[in-house]
XYZ file of C-alpha atoms in Angstrom:
386
model
C 93.285 127.008 85.564
C 91.897 130.448 84.687
C 93.505 133.727 83.813
C 91.738 137.036 84.328
C 92.978 140.061 82.421
C 92.455 143.568 83.703
C 91.445 146.457 81.503
C 95.057 147.477 81.013
C 97.978 145.131 80.506
C 100.521 145.592 83.291
C 103.902 144.150 84.148
C 102.687 142.525 87.350
C 101.205 139.050 87.285
C 99.693 137.610 90.447
C 99.307 133.896 91.091
C 96.580 133.051 93.611
C 97.411 129.585 94.949
C 95.435 129.283 98.174
C 93.681 126.430 99.944
C 90.114 126.564 101.245
C 88.936 128.538 104.265
C 87.383 125.531 105.952
C 83.747 126.081 106.815
C 83.579 129.323 104.841
C 85.019 129.261 101.317
C 86.286 126.623 98.924
C 89.716 127.119 97.391
C 88.017 128.126 94.138
C 85.927 130.734 95.964
C 89.010 132.063 97.749
C 90.695 132.586 94.386
C 87.602 134.292 92.964
C 87.314 136.705 95.882
C 91.005 137.564 95.940
C 90.949 138.155 92.184
C 87.922 140.432 92.458
C 89.498 142.522 95.205
C 92.810 142.936 93.404
C 91.262 143.939 90.103
C 89.042 146.507 91.786
C 92.151 148.422 92.872
C 94.667 147.382 90.190
C 92.702 146.631 86.996
C 95.856 146.441 84.894
C 97.244 143.447 86.774
C 96.999 139.939 85.378
C 95.690 137.420 87.902
C 96.042 133.686 87.478
C 94.095 131.388 89.808
C 95.377 127.946 90.764
C 93.381 126.634 93.744
C 95.466 124.169 95.744
C 94.928 121.416 98.308
C 97.157 119.212 100.429
C 95.397 115.889 99.892
C 92.493 116.472 102.284
C 88.970 117.560 101.463
C 88.920 119.891 98.478
C 91.642 118.025 96.590
C 89.358 116.821 93.783
C 87.848 120.293 93.431
C 91.335 121.773 93.035
C 92.159 119.233 90.326
C 88.917 119.963 88.471
C 89.652 123.706 88.641
C 93.027 122.928 87.029
C 91.382 121.198 84.074
C 90.835 117.624 85.220
C 87.528 115.975 84.334
C 85.172 115.263 87.222
C 83.765 111.712 87.439
C 80.936 110.988 89.863
C 80.087 107.492 91.130
C 78.006 105.830 93.851
C 79.974 104.444 96.776
C 79.517 103.264 100.350
C 79.707 106.033 102.924
C 81.417 105.736 106.326
C 78.233 104.446 107.997
C 77.459 101.986 105.207
C 75.013 104.245 103.387
C 75.084 104.798 99.633
C 76.269 108.229 98.485
C 77.787 110.079 95.558
C 81.513 110.698 95.426
C 83.801 112.111 92.771
C 87.330 111.699 91.493
C 89.227 113.702 88.860
C 90.943 112.327 85.767
C 93.214 113.717 83.054
C 95.556 111.897 80.682
C 95.531 108.699 82.726
C 96.215 110.483 86.019
C 93.436 110.224 88.607
C 93.117 112.350 91.718
C 91.163 110.403 94.331
C 90.185 112.003 97.629
C 89.266 109.559 100.380
C 87.186 112.205 102.152
C 84.821 112.168 99.163
C 83.773 108.661 100.198
C 84.794 108.288 103.834
C 85.026 111.821 105.155
C 83.960 113.176 108.506
C 81.664 115.616 106.713
C 79.424 112.705 105.697
C 78.399 111.969 109.285
C 75.189 113.576 110.572
C 75.857 116.542 112.832
C 76.814 115.376 116.311
C 77.016 111.725 115.230
C 80.340 109.858 115.366
C 81.214 106.238 114.750
C 84.854 105.823 115.792
C 84.667 102.026 116.115
C 82.483 101.218 113.098
C 83.088 103.819 110.382
C 84.485 102.165 107.246
C 86.751 103.099 104.343
C 85.002 100.624 102.025
C 83.761 103.473 99.829
C 87.313 104.753 99.354
C 88.212 101.386 97.869
C 85.190 101.607 95.569
C 86.347 105.056 94.496
C 89.820 103.738 93.683
C 88.285 100.901 91.689
C 86.185 103.393 89.738
C 89.361 105.309 88.857
C 90.922 102.078 87.581
C 87.775 101.347 85.573
C 88.096 104.807 84.003
C 91.586 103.970 82.757
C 93.840 105.536 85.394
C 97.441 104.353 85.230
C 98.593 106.728 87.970
C 96.561 107.586 91.045
C 97.218 110.423 93.445
C 95.398 109.258 96.561
C 94.738 112.218 98.820
C 93.932 111.241 102.377
C 92.692 113.424 105.205
C 89.476 114.520 106.865
C 88.391 110.942 107.495
C 85.583 109.683 109.715
C 87.375 106.354 110.003
C 90.045 104.508 111.990
C 90.046 101.119 110.268
C 93.614 101.045 108.938
C 92.295 100.972 105.398
C 90.875 97.470 105.877
C 87.543 98.525 104.406
C 89.278 100.045 101.398
C 91.289 96.869 100.799
C 88.173 94.703 101.194
C 86.429 96.711 98.465
C 89.408 95.980 96.223
C 89.312 92.235 96.825
C 91.122 91.537 100.100
C 89.550 89.321 102.755
C 89.714 89.886 106.504
C 88.241 86.973 108.459
C 87.500 86.137 112.068
C 88.193 82.802 113.761
C 84.992 81.379 112.295
C 85.994 82.251 108.749
C 83.492 85.105 108.489
C 84.366 88.668 107.444
C 85.091 90.891 110.428
C 82.592 93.661 111.054
C 83.303 97.054 109.452
C 85.413 99.652 111.213
C 88.453 99.666 113.414
C 86.650 97.969 116.267
C 86.045 94.899 114.138
C 89.774 94.385 113.651
C 90.000 93.089 117.226
C 88.418 89.866 115.930
C 90.746 89.521 112.942
C 92.197 86.027 112.703
C 93.456 85.882 109.122
C 94.005 88.144 106.129
C 94.167 87.274 102.448
C 95.418 89.899 100.010
C 95.695 87.534 97.038
C 92.353 88.668 95.654
C 93.301 92.332 95.368
C 92.447 93.857 91.990
C 95.308 92.787 89.729
C 95.313 96.163 87.981
C 96.799 97.684 91.137
C 100.136 95.999 90.440
C 100.543 97.996 87.240
C 99.330 101.298 88.682
C 101.560 103.980 90.184
C 99.817 105.020 93.398
C 101.030 107.999 95.407
C 99.780 108.453 98.955
C 99.380 112.208 99.366
C 99.000 113.408 102.936
C 99.861 116.378 105.110
C 100.667 114.169 108.124
C 103.508 111.712 108.670
C 102.265 109.816 111.725
C 102.933 106.076 112.164
C 100.022 103.653 112.464
C 100.002 103.086 116.230
C 101.397 104.406 119.498
C 101.249 107.852 121.126
C 101.700 109.563 117.745
C 99.555 107.071 115.850
C 96.239 107.316 114.071
C 94.061 106.552 117.100
C 95.870 108.597 119.753
C 96.290 111.762 117.698
C 93.183 111.837 115.534
C 90.710 109.478 117.221
C 89.320 112.155 119.569
C 88.492 114.358 116.562
C 86.300 111.506 115.342
C 84.442 111.145 118.611
C 86.579 108.458 120.229
C 86.655 108.442 124.021
C 89.926 107.616 125.795
C 88.704 104.035 126.174
C 87.843 103.837 122.457
C 91.220 105.313 121.517
C 92.879 102.476 123.433
C 90.607 99.903 121.775
C 91.381 101.260 118.299
C 95.116 101.455 118.906
C 95.156 97.859 120.060
C 93.003 96.760 117.135
C 95.306 98.447 114.630
C 98.369 96.878 116.243
C 96.676 93.467 116.011
C 95.758 94.151 112.367
C 99.394 94.922 111.545
C 100.538 91.774 113.358
C 98.133 89.586 111.362
C 99.294 91.199 108.134
C 102.906 90.573 109.120
C 102.094 86.861 109.410
C 100.406 87.059 106.012
C 102.920 88.971 103.901
C 106.031 89.216 106.043
C 108.194 91.882 107.600
C 107.106 94.615 105.182
C 103.787 94.845 107.025
C 105.577 95.708 110.279
C 107.904 98.174 108.557
C 105.005 99.914 106.822
C 103.225 100.372 110.150
C 106.147 102.536 111.296
C 106.464 104.433 108.020
C 105.587 108.141 107.686
C 101.998 108.497 106.554
C 100.849 105.090 107.826
C 98.671 106.803 110.431
C 97.114 109.233 107.964
C 93.317 109.363 107.824
C 92.690 106.741 110.465
C 95.393 104.445 109.157
C 94.186 104.299 105.569
C 97.741 105.359 104.761
C 98.894 102.021 106.148
C 96.400 100.163 104.002
C 97.669 102.009 100.928
C 101.311 101.291 101.755
C 100.942 97.654 102.684
C 98.192 96.618 100.284
C 98.371 98.938 97.296
C 102.144 99.370 97.093
C 101.713 103.135 97.362
C 104.604 105.531 97.883
C 104.214 108.353 100.394
C 104.795 112.022 99.543
C 103.702 115.205 101.299
C 100.300 116.040 99.866
C 100.999 119.614 98.856
C 104.175 118.613 96.961
C 102.252 116.007 94.975
C 99.370 118.335 94.237
C 101.601 121.196 93.112
C 103.176 118.808 90.588
C 99.817 117.498 89.393
C 98.257 120.956 89.103
C 101.113 122.422 87.056
C 102.219 124.877 89.705
C 105.786 125.257 88.402
C 104.638 126.691 85.077
C 102.199 129.074 86.750
C 104.883 130.159 89.213
C 107.272 130.951 86.381
C 104.744 133.458 85.014
C 104.114 135.166 88.360
C 105.707 138.225 89.911
C 103.735 137.877 93.174
C 102.206 134.796 94.794
C 99.220 134.875 97.144
C 98.562 131.755 99.193
C 96.592 131.031 102.352
C 94.030 128.996 104.263
C 91.440 129.534 106.969
C 93.874 129.560 109.893
C 97.572 130.297 109.629
C 99.040 128.639 112.714
C 101.708 126.177 113.805
C 100.006 123.371 111.866
C 100.420 125.409 108.687
C 104.189 125.100 108.989
C 104.035 121.294 109.023
C 103.006 120.233 105.554
C 99.949 122.398 104.947
C 99.301 123.966 101.558
C 100.483 127.550 102.268
C 103.849 126.319 103.562
C 104.316 124.153 100.478
C 103.405 126.982 98.124
C 105.708 129.406 99.957
C 108.624 126.953 99.913
C 108.290 126.387 96.175
C 107.955 130.103 95.493
C 110.929 131.004 97.693
C 113.064 128.521 95.744
C 112.317 130.598 92.648
C 112.827 133.946 94.432
C 109.165 134.892 94.151
C 107.550 137.073 96.805
C 104.722 135.460 98.767
C 101.790 137.067 100.569
C 99.280 135.071 102.605
C 95.585 135.545 103.300
C 93.732 133.834 106.133
C 90.729 134.047 108.380
C 92.809 133.956 111.533
C 96.529 134.587 112.014
C 98.342 132.851 114.881
C 101.929 133.110 113.650
C 104.452 135.803 114.497
C 106.132 137.683 111.642
C 109.379 135.820 112.352
C 107.699 132.452 111.811
C 106.067 133.690 108.628
C 109.425 134.923 107.378
C 111.083 131.578 108.034
C 108.315 129.940 105.996
C 108.968 132.296 103.094
C 105.893 134.474 103.606
C 106.603 138.189 103.597
C 103.303 139.288 105.121
C 99.939 137.825 106.091
C 96.548 139.529 105.917
C 93.783 138.165 108.153
C 90.025 138.710 107.985
C 90.122 139.399 111.713
C 92.250 142.469 110.981
C 89.133 143.952 109.397
C 86.421 142.240 111.441
C 87.460 141.121 114.964
C 84.249 139.117 115.438
C 85.182 135.571 114.380
C 81.563 134.539 113.818
C 81.076 137.416 111.401
C 84.361 136.574 109.681
C 83.046 133.079 109.010
C 79.614 134.284 107.897
C 80.938 137.111 105.703
C 84.232 135.578 104.600
C 83.755 136.341 100.902
C 83.217 140.112 101.082
C 85.844 140.474 103.807
C 88.390 138.571 101.725
C 87.770 140.951 98.831
C 88.567 143.858 101.157
C 91.757 142.105 102.267
C 92.724 141.640 98.611
C 92.101 145.331 97.988
C 94.582 146.126 100.759
C 97.134 143.786 99.207
C 96.695 145.524 95.876
C 97.205 148.929 97.488
C 100.310 147.772 99.349
C 101.993 145.744 96.602
C 100.426 146.477 93.213
C 99.557 150.182 93.081
């Protein structure tokens, strides 16, 4: 967490608690640009930056910006390749982001592997956090390349998933079609004494029309036929686990968050004993948002696109809800605005400023997001801080 003081001490204190502009700016860069624009117009204002995330990609970076220590390890990527991934740790609390190990961004451009991509590296990342002494793990899930129900993750932590011949099933969701038996008895025993929170911005069940495959499979390159294969494989996986550990496996498959990140949420619920919470709520707690909010007179939040999805568990909605509860005014910044003022008002956002208000060309907005965001912040300063 950083505080920037202007040349003159003023009564106003701005809290910049925005998520990334995906494809353009990280959450840290958003905060830097907004701060620069505000101070150019209102140098006497105090600006405090607290980059936020909702459990998806950028979650570890937000934790590091808030003072957590970054730990980098080698893990297995979604295609089985070795790669570097990081988690954040402070005072026994680890922030682990599955996208660091198993994210869609790790696939070569234009290459998808909906049936074979694995979460094995996410399990390795969790194990590394345990090795580092974590007693509480915030497991942020989102942005995955995978639809394997977390089977790869659980295998990395000691579970066994075998076919009829007693051999491990092949990696990925497609391999779960051949699952004949599951054995969770070998799971890392440290998990039993670790508080694990599944942090996600989606509450989908594991299977069905609102499940992991149907809703998110196409984003990972799955054809309609592959979506059906994956949905059936995940249903079979849950049925085998129900035979192994009982009714809880079936109940967890229907639980909110089970379908998150290709079903890794299910693996966390059924195998790791995780509890589910909306990602932005968890991250605001972990990042110390309440204390920063108490110091603020104006809150600026935002993300790349403010749209209907924003209102359903995304970071700006979570920030606005928390700020509204404390009667703090909230302004939003974004690349693109697709919400009417009435919808913004219901979310607790007084006004939104979009890059497209200044530059209608979306391609230029993406390419020049930093300078344009500074201009947007200057306008906010003129309207609210001058």
